[in-house]
Amino acid sequence: MMATSTDDMSTPVTRGELRDELQQLEVRLEQKLEQKLEQKLEQKLEQKLEQKLAHLVTRTEFEMWGGALLARIELGEQRMFTELARHTRAIQESMSTQISVVDDKYDDLPARMSQLEATVFPPERR
């Protein structure tokens, strides 16, 4: 190292002293750059992590909203199936009533047909 004062800029230095000084400067610059780079990297990682966490919160909220929507859809389906079953039973009862009216009209048909056949086609005499 130099034995003379480093503040005196007019003192001549040797190439070796200049190389040593430049090497020390390079080491100090690398350290500072590395330190700043680490700080920036850390900041960016923190920002990314915060964004991811914010995204997760949003995703969780979305999943909650989706679950609530699914529950409402299922409840609506259940009500629709219940209503559909009620209407189906009502239609079945109505059809049964209408069919029984038609069936009741022709309840005595076999007896009437037997009478008609006996009149139109009398039994053959032997």
Coordinates of N, CA and C in Angstrom, one line a residue, residues 109-125:
L109 N -120.9 -52.5 -22.4 CA -120.7 -52.8 -23.8 C -120.7 -54.3 -24.0
P110 N -120.0 -55.1 -23.3 CA -120.0 -56.6 -23.6 C -121.4 -57.2 -23.5
A111 N -122.2 -56.7 -22.5 CA -123.6 -57.2 -22.4 C -124.4 -56.8 -23.6
R112 N -124.3 -55.5 -24.0 CA -125.1 -55.0 -25.1 C -124.7 -55.7 -26.4
M113 N -123.4 -55.9 -26.6 CA -122.9 -56.6 -27.8 C -123.5 -58.1 -27.8
S114 N -123.5 -58.7 -26.7 CA -124.0 -60.1 -26.7 C -125.5 -60.1 -27.1
Q115 N -126.2 -59.1 -26.6 CA -127.7 -58.9 -26.9 C -127.8 -58.6 -28.4
L116 N -127.0 -57.7 -28.9 CA -127.1 -57.4 -30.3 C -126.7 -58.6 -31.2
E117 N -125.7 -59.3 -30.9 CA -125.3 -60.5 -31.7 C -126.4 -61.5 -31.6
A118 N -127.0 -61.6 -30.5 CA -128.1 -62.6 -30.4 C -129.3 -62.3 -31.3
T119 N -129.5 -61.0 -31.4 CA -130.6 -60.5 -32.2 C -130.3 -60.6 -33.7
V120 N -129.1 -60.1 -34.1 CA -128.7 -60.1 -35.5 C -128.3 -61.5 -36.0
F121 N -127.6 -62.2 -35.2 CA -127.2 -63.6 -35.6 C -127.9 -64.6 -34.7
P122 N -129.1 -64.9 -34.9 CA -129.8 -65.8 -34.0 C -129.1 -67.2 -34.0
P123 N -129.2 -67.9 -33.0 CA -128.5 -69.2 -33.0 C -129.2 -70.2 -34.0
E124 N -128.4 -70.9 -34.6 CA -128.9 -71.8 -35.7 C -129.7 -73.0 -35.0
R125 N -130.7 -73.4 -35.6 CA -131.5 -74.5 -35.1 C -131.1 -75.8 -35.7

